[in-house]
Short mmCIF file of C-alpha atoms in Angstrom, two decimals:
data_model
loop_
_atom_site.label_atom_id
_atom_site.label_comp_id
_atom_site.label_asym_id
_atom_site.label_seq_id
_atom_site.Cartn_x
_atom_site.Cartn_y
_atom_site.Cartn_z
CA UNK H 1 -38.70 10.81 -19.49
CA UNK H 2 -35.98 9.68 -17.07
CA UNK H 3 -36.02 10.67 -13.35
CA UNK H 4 -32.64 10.34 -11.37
CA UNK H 5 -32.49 8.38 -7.81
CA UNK H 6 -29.72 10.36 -6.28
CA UNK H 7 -28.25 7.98 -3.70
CA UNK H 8 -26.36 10.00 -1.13
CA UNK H 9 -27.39 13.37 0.26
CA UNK H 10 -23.86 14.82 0.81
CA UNK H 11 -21.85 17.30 -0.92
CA UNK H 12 -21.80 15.90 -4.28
CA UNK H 13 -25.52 14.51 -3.89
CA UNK H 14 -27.03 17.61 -2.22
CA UNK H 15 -25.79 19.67 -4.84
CA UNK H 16 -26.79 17.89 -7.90
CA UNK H 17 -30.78 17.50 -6.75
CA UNK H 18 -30.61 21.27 -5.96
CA UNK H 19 -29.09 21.92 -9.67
CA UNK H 20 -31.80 19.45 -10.93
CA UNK H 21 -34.95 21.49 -9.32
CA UNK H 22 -33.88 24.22 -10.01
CA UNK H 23 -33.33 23.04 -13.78
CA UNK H 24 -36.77 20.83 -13.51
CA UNK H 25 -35.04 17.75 -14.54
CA UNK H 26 -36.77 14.90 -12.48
CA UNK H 27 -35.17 13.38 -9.80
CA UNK H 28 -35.57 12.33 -6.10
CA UNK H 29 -33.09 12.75 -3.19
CA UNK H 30 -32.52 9.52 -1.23
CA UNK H 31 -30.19 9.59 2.07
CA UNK H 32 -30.19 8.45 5.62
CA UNK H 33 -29.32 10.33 9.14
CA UNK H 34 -29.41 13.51 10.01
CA UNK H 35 -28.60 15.43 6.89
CA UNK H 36 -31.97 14.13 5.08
CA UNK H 37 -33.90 14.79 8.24
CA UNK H 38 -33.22 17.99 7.73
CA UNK H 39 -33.91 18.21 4.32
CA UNK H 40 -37.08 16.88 4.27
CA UNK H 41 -37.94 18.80 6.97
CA UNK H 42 -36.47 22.61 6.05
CA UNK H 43 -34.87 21.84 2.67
CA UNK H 44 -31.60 22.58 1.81
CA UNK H 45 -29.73 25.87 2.39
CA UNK H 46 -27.75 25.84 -0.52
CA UNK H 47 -24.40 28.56 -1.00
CA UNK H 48 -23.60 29.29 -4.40
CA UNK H 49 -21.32 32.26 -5.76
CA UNK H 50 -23.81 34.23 -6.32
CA UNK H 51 -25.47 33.99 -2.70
CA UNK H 52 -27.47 31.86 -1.03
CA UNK H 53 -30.82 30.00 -1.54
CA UNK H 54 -33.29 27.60 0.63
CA UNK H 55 -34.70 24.85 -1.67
CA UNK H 56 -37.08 22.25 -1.11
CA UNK H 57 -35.87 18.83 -2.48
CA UNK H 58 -38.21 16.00 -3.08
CA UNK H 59 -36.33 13.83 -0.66
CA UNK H 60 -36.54 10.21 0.80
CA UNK H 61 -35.11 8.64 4.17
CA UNK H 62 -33.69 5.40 3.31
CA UNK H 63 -35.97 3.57 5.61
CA UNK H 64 -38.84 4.61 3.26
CA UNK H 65 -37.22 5.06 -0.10
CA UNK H 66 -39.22 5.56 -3.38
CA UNK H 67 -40.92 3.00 -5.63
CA UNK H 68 -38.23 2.50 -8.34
CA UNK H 69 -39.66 3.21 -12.29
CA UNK H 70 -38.45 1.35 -15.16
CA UNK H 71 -37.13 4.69 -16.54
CA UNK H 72 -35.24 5.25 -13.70
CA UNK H 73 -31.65 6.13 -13.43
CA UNK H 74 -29.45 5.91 -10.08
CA UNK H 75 -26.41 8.04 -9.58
CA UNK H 76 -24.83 6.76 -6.31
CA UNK H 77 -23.43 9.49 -4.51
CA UNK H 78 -21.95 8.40 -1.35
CA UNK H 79 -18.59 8.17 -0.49
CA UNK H 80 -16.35 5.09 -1.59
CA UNK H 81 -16.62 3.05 1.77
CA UNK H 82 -19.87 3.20 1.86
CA UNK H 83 -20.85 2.14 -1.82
CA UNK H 84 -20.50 -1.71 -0.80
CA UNK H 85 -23.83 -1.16 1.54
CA UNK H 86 -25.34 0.91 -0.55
CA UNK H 87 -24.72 -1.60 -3.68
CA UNK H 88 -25.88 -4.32 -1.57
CA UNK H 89 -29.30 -2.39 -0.87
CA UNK H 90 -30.19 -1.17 -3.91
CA UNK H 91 -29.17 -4.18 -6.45
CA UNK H 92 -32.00 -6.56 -6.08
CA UNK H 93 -35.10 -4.03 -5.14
CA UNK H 94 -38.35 -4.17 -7.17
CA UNK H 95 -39.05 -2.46 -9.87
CA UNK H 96 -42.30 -1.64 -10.77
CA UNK H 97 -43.58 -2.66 -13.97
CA UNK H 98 -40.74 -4.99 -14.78
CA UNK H 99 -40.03 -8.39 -13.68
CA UNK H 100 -36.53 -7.68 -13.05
CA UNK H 101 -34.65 -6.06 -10.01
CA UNK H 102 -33.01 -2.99 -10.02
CA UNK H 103 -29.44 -4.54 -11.59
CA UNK H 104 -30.89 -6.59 -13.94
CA UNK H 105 -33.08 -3.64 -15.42
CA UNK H 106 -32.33 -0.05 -14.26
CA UNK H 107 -28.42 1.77 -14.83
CA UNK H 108 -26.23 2.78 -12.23
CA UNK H 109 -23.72 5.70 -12.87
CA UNK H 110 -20.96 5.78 -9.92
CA UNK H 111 -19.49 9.14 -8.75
CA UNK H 112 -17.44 8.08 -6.48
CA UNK H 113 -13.38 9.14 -6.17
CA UNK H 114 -11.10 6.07 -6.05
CA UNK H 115 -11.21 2.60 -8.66
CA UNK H 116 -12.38 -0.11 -6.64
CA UNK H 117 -16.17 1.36 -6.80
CA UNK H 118 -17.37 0.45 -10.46
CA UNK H 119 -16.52 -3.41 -10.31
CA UNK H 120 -18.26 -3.62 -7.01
CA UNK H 121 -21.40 -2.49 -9.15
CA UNK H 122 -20.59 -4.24 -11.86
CA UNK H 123 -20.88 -7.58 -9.40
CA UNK H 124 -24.53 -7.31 -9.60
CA UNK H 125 -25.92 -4.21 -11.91
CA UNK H 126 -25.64 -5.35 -15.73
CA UNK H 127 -25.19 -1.53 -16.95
CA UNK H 128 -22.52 0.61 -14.91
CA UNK H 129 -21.57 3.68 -15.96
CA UNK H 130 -18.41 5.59 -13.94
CA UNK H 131 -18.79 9.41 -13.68
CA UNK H 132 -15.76 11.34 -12.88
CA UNK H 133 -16.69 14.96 -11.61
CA UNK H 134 -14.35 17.70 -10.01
CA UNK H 135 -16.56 20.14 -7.57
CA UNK H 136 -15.38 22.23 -4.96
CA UNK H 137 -18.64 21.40 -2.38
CA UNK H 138 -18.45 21.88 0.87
CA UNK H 139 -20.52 19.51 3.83
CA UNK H 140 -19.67 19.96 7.03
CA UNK H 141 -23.02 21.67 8.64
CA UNK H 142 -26.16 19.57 8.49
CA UNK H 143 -28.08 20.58 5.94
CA UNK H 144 -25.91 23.61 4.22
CA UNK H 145 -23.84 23.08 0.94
CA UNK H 146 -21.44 25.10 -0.64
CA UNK H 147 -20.21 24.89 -4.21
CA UNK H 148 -17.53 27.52 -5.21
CA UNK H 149 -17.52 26.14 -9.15
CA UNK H 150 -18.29 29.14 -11.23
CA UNK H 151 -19.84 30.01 -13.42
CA UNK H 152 -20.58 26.18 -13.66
CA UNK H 153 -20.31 23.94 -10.67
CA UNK H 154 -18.33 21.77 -11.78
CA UNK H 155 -16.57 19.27 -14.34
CA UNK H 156 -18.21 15.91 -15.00
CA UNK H 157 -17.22 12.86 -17.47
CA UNK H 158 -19.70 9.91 -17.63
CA UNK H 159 -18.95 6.93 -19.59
CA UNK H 160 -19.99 3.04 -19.64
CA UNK H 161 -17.51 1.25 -17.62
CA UNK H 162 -15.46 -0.71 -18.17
CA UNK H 163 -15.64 1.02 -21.70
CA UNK H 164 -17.92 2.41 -24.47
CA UNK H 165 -19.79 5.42 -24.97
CA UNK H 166 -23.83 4.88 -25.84
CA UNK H 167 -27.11 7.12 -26.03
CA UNK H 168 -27.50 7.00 -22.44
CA UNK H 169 -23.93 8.42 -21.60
CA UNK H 170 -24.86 11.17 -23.69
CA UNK H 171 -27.81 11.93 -22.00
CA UNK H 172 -26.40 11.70 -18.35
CA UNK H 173 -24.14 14.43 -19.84
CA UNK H 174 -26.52 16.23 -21.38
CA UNK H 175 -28.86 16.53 -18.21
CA UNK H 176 -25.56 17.35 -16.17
CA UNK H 177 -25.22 20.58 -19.01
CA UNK H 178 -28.51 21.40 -18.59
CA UNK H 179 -28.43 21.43 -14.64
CA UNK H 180 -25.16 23.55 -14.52
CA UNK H 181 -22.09 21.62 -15.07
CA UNK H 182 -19.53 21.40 -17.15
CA UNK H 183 -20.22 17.77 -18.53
CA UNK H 184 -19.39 15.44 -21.53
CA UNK H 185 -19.19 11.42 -22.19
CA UNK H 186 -16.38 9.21 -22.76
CA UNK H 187 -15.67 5.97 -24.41
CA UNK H 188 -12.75 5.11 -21.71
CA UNK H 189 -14.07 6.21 -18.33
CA UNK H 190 -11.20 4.24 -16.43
CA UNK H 191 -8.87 6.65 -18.01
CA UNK H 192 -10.18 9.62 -16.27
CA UNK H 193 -10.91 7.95 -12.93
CA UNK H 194 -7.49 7.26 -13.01
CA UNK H 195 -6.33 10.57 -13.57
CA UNK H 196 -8.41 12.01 -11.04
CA UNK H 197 -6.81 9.46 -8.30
CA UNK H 198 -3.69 11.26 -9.00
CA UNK H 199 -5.45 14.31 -7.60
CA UNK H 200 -7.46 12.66 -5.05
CA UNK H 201 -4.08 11.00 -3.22
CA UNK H 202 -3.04 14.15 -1.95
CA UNK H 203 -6.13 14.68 -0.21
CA UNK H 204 -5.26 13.02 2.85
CA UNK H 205 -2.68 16.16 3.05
CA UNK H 206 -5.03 18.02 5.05
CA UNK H 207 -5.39 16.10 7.73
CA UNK H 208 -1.49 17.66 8.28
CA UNK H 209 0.07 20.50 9.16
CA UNK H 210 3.47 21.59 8.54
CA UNK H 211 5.91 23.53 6.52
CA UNK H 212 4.75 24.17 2.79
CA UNK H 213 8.03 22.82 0.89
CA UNK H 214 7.61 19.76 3.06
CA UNK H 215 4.06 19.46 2.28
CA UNK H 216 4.66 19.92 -1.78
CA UNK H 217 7.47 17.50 -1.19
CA UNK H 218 5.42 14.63 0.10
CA UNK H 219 2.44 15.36 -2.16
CA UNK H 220 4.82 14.94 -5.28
CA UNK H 221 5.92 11.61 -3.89
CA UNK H 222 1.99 10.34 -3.47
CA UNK H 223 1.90 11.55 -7.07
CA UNK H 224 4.55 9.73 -8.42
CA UNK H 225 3.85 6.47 -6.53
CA UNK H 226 0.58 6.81 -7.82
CA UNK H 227 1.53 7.25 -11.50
CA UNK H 228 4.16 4.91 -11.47
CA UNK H 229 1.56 1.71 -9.80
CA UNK H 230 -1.14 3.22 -11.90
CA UNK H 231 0.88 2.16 -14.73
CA UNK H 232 1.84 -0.56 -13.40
CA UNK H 233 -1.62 -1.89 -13.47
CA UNK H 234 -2.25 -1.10 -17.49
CA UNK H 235 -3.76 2.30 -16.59
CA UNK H 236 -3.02 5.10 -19.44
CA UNK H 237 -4.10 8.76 -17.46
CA UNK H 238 -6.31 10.81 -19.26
CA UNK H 239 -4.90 14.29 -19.99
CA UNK H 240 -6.90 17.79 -19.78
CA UNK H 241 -5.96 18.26 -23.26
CA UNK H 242 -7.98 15.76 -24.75
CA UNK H 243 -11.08 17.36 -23.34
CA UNK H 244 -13.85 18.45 -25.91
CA UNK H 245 -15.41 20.66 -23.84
CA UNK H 246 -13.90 24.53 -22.92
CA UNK H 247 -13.32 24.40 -19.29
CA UNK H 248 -11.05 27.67 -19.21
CA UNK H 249 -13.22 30.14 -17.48
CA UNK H 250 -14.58 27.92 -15.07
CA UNK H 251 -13.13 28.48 -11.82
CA UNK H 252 -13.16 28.40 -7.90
CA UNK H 253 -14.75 31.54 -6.99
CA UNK H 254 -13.04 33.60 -4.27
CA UNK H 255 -14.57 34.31 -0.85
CA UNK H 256 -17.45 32.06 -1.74
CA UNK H 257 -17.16 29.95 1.67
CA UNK H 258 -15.05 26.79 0.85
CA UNK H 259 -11.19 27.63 1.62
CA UNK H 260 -8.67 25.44 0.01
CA UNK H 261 -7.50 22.73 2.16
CA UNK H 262 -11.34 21.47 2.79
CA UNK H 263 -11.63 18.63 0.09
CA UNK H 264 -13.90 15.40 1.06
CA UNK H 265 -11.27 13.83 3.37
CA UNK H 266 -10.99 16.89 5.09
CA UNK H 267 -14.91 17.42 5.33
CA UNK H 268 -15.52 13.99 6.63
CA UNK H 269 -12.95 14.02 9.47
CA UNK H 270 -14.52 17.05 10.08
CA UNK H 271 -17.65 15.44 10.45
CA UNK H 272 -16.51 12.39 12.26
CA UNK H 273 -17.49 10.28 9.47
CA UNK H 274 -15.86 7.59 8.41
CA UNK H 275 -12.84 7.67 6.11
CA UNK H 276 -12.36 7.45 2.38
CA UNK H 277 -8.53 7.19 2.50
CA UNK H 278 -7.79 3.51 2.03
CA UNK H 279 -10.30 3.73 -1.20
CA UNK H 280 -7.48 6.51 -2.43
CA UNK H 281 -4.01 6.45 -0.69
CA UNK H 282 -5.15 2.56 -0.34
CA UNK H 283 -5.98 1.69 -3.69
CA UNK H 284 -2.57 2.70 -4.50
CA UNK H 285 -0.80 0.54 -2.13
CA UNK H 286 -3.21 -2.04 -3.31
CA UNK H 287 -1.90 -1.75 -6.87
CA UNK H 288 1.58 -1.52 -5.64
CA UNK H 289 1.31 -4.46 -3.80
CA UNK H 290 -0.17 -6.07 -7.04
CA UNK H 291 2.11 -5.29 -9.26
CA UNK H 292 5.87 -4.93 -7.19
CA UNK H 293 5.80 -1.13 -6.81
CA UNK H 294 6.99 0.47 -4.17
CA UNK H 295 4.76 2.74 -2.14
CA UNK H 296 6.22 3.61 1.20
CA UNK H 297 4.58 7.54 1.49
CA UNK H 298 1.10 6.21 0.48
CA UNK H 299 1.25 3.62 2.81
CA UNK H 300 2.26 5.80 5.66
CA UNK H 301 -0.71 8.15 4.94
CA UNK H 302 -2.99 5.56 5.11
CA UNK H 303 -1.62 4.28 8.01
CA UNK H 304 -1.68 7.73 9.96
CA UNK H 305 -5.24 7.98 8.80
CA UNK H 306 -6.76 4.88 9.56
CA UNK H 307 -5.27 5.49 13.19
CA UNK H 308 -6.56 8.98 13.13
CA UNK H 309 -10.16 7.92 12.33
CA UNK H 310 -10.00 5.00 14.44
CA UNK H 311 -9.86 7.31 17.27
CA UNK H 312 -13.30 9.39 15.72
CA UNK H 313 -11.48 12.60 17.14
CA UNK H 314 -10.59 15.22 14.58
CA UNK H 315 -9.85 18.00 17.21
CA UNK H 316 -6.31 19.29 14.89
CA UNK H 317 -4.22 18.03 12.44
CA UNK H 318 -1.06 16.05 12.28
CA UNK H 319 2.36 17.05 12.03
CA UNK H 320 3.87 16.42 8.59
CA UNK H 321 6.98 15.35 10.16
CA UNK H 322 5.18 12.26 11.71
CA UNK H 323 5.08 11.28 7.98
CA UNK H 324 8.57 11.38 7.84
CA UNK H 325 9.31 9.82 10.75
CA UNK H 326 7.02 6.45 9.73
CA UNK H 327 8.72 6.36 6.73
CA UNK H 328 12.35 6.32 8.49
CA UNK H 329 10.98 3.79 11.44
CA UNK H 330 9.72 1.16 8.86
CA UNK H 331 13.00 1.91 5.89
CA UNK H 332 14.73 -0.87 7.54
CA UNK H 333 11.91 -3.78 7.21
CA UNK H 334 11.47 -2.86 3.39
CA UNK H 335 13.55 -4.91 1.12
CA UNK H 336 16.80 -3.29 0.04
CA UNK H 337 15.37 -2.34 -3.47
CA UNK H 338 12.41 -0.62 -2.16
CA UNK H 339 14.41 1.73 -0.04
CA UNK H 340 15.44 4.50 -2.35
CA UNK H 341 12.80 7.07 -3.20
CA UNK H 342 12.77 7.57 -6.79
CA UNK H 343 12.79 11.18 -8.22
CA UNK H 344 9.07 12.83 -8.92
CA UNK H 345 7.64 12.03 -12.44
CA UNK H 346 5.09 14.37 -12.32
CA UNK H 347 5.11 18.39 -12.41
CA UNK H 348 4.53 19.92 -9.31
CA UNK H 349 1.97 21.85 -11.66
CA UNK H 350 -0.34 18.94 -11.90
CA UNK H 351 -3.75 20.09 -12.94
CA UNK H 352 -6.91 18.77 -10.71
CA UNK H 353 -9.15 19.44 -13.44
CA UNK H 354 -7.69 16.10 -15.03
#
């Protein structure tokens, strides 16, 4: 029987060894600072919908992590910037009972948001698979999680990246089922990653404050910049429609303690941890600069961003406008063809669950 090595004791990673005890699907909890501290030393207070629970976790700091099996699975958890170190610490540890490390013998499945995470893996573990999961968690309290997904906690598509589909992505998807989500496996991971991006770039959003049409304005722009570089790069975008699984009456539950507005950018400016934005607004100026497309409003997020989290102060968020205002201070450095702003060629109706 498989046991999961959840690498990352945040929101995403919290959550998921909670839903595994409490489904008895074997796994240990693997993290570093304070959050695991406190896990291994109270549990985890864990908010659902349906109220509120303190559960133990089999838990590991990662100055002492567990003995790796050769049935072993690892789902890395962490946020994008930080899946470099965590690669880096994880690829070439022993492995008991085999004479290969970790990336020559044991999978990897990466949650992360963002594209640049799987080919970092795929430097040194032989079998990556890419996960793409949408979960409204909240972590922002040392260790508390909320998850407002009901009845499930969320939506979750595993696949072998760069492509295929295989036993083991059915099982992945199967044990995510069993512990509560709303799961199924892909042949074309990178399709649904890439759809997901388009959600993720308007996360930066609430790190600014401002006047709603403005704010629906920009967001469509970060959408469209995104679809059209996406493209750019050979990407096709996975659609909801093509999803196998019934995903209708799932929902975000109502007064169930995460507030819209509070996604992972959000929570980790909140927490005066470090930033995910140039792994999302970033990889899309990364593809635009690629591939000769345009990206002026990603570019200024990032930028606003990076200087907001270079200063480690979150005290309130920016004014839209200053947006707007980078934008018309840098128009007359871009090249004459990059200046006009093409209209949106997405639906302001654009469904996250993509």
């Amino acid at each position: 029987m498989s046991r999961y090595i959840i690498i990352g004791a945040g929101a995403v990673g919290a959550s998921l060894a909670a839903q595994f005890a409490l489904s008895e699907i074997d796994y240990v909890l693997v993290g570093r600072g304070a959050q695991i501290r406190h896990i291994k030393q109270h549990g985890l207070t864990f908010r659902r919908p349906d109220g509120v629970r303190q559960i133990e976790l089999s838990a590991f700091d990662l100055e002492e992590p567990p003995e790796l099996r050769k049935d072993d699975i690892l789902l890395l958890t962490v946020k994008s910037q930080d899946a470099a170190s965590a690669l880096a610490f994880w690829s070439w540890r022993d492995v008991a009972g085999s004479r290969l490390p970790a990336s020559l013998s044991l999978p990897i499945v990466t949650f992360q948001n963002g594209l640049a995470t799987e080919a970092a893996a795929l430097r040194t573990f032989a079998n990556v698979y890419g996960a793409s999961i949408l979960t409204p968690a909240l972590f922002t309290r040392t260790g508390t999680v909320a998850v407002a997904g009901d009845p499930q906690l969320g939506i979750a598509t595993v696949g072998r990246f760069p492509v295929g589909h295989d036993a083991l992505s059915d099982q992945i998807a199967e044990d995510l089922t069993k512990a509560g989500y709303l799961a199924e496996a892909t042949s074309d991971i990178r399709r649904w990653k890439a759809a997901k991006l388009l959600h993720n770039v308007r996360n930066a959003l609430e790190l600014f404050d401002g006047k709603p049409d403005l704010r629906e304005d920009i967001g469509t722009a970060l959408v469209n910049e995104a679809t059209q570089a996406l493209q750019a790069a050979g990407y096709s975008l996975a659609s909801p429609s093509e999803r196998r699984i019934d995903i209708s009456n799932w929902r975000v539950a109502p007064g169930s303690g995460v507030s819209p507005g509070q996604q992972s950018t959000w929570q980790s400016f909140t927490r005066g941890a470090s930033s995910e934005v140039d792994f999302l607004n970033g990889e899309i100026v990364l593809l635009g600069r690629l591939h000769g497309v345009a990206t002026p409003y990603n570019e200024a997020v990032q930028r606003l961003a990076g200087q907001l989290a270079e200063k480690a102060q979150f005290t309130e968020p920016l004014a839209l406008e200053a947006i707007i205002a980078l934008l018309n201070q840098d128009s007359d450095t871009l090249p004459v063809g990059l200046r006009t702003q093409q209209e949106p060629a997405v639906s302001r109706n654009f469904n996250p669950a993509a």
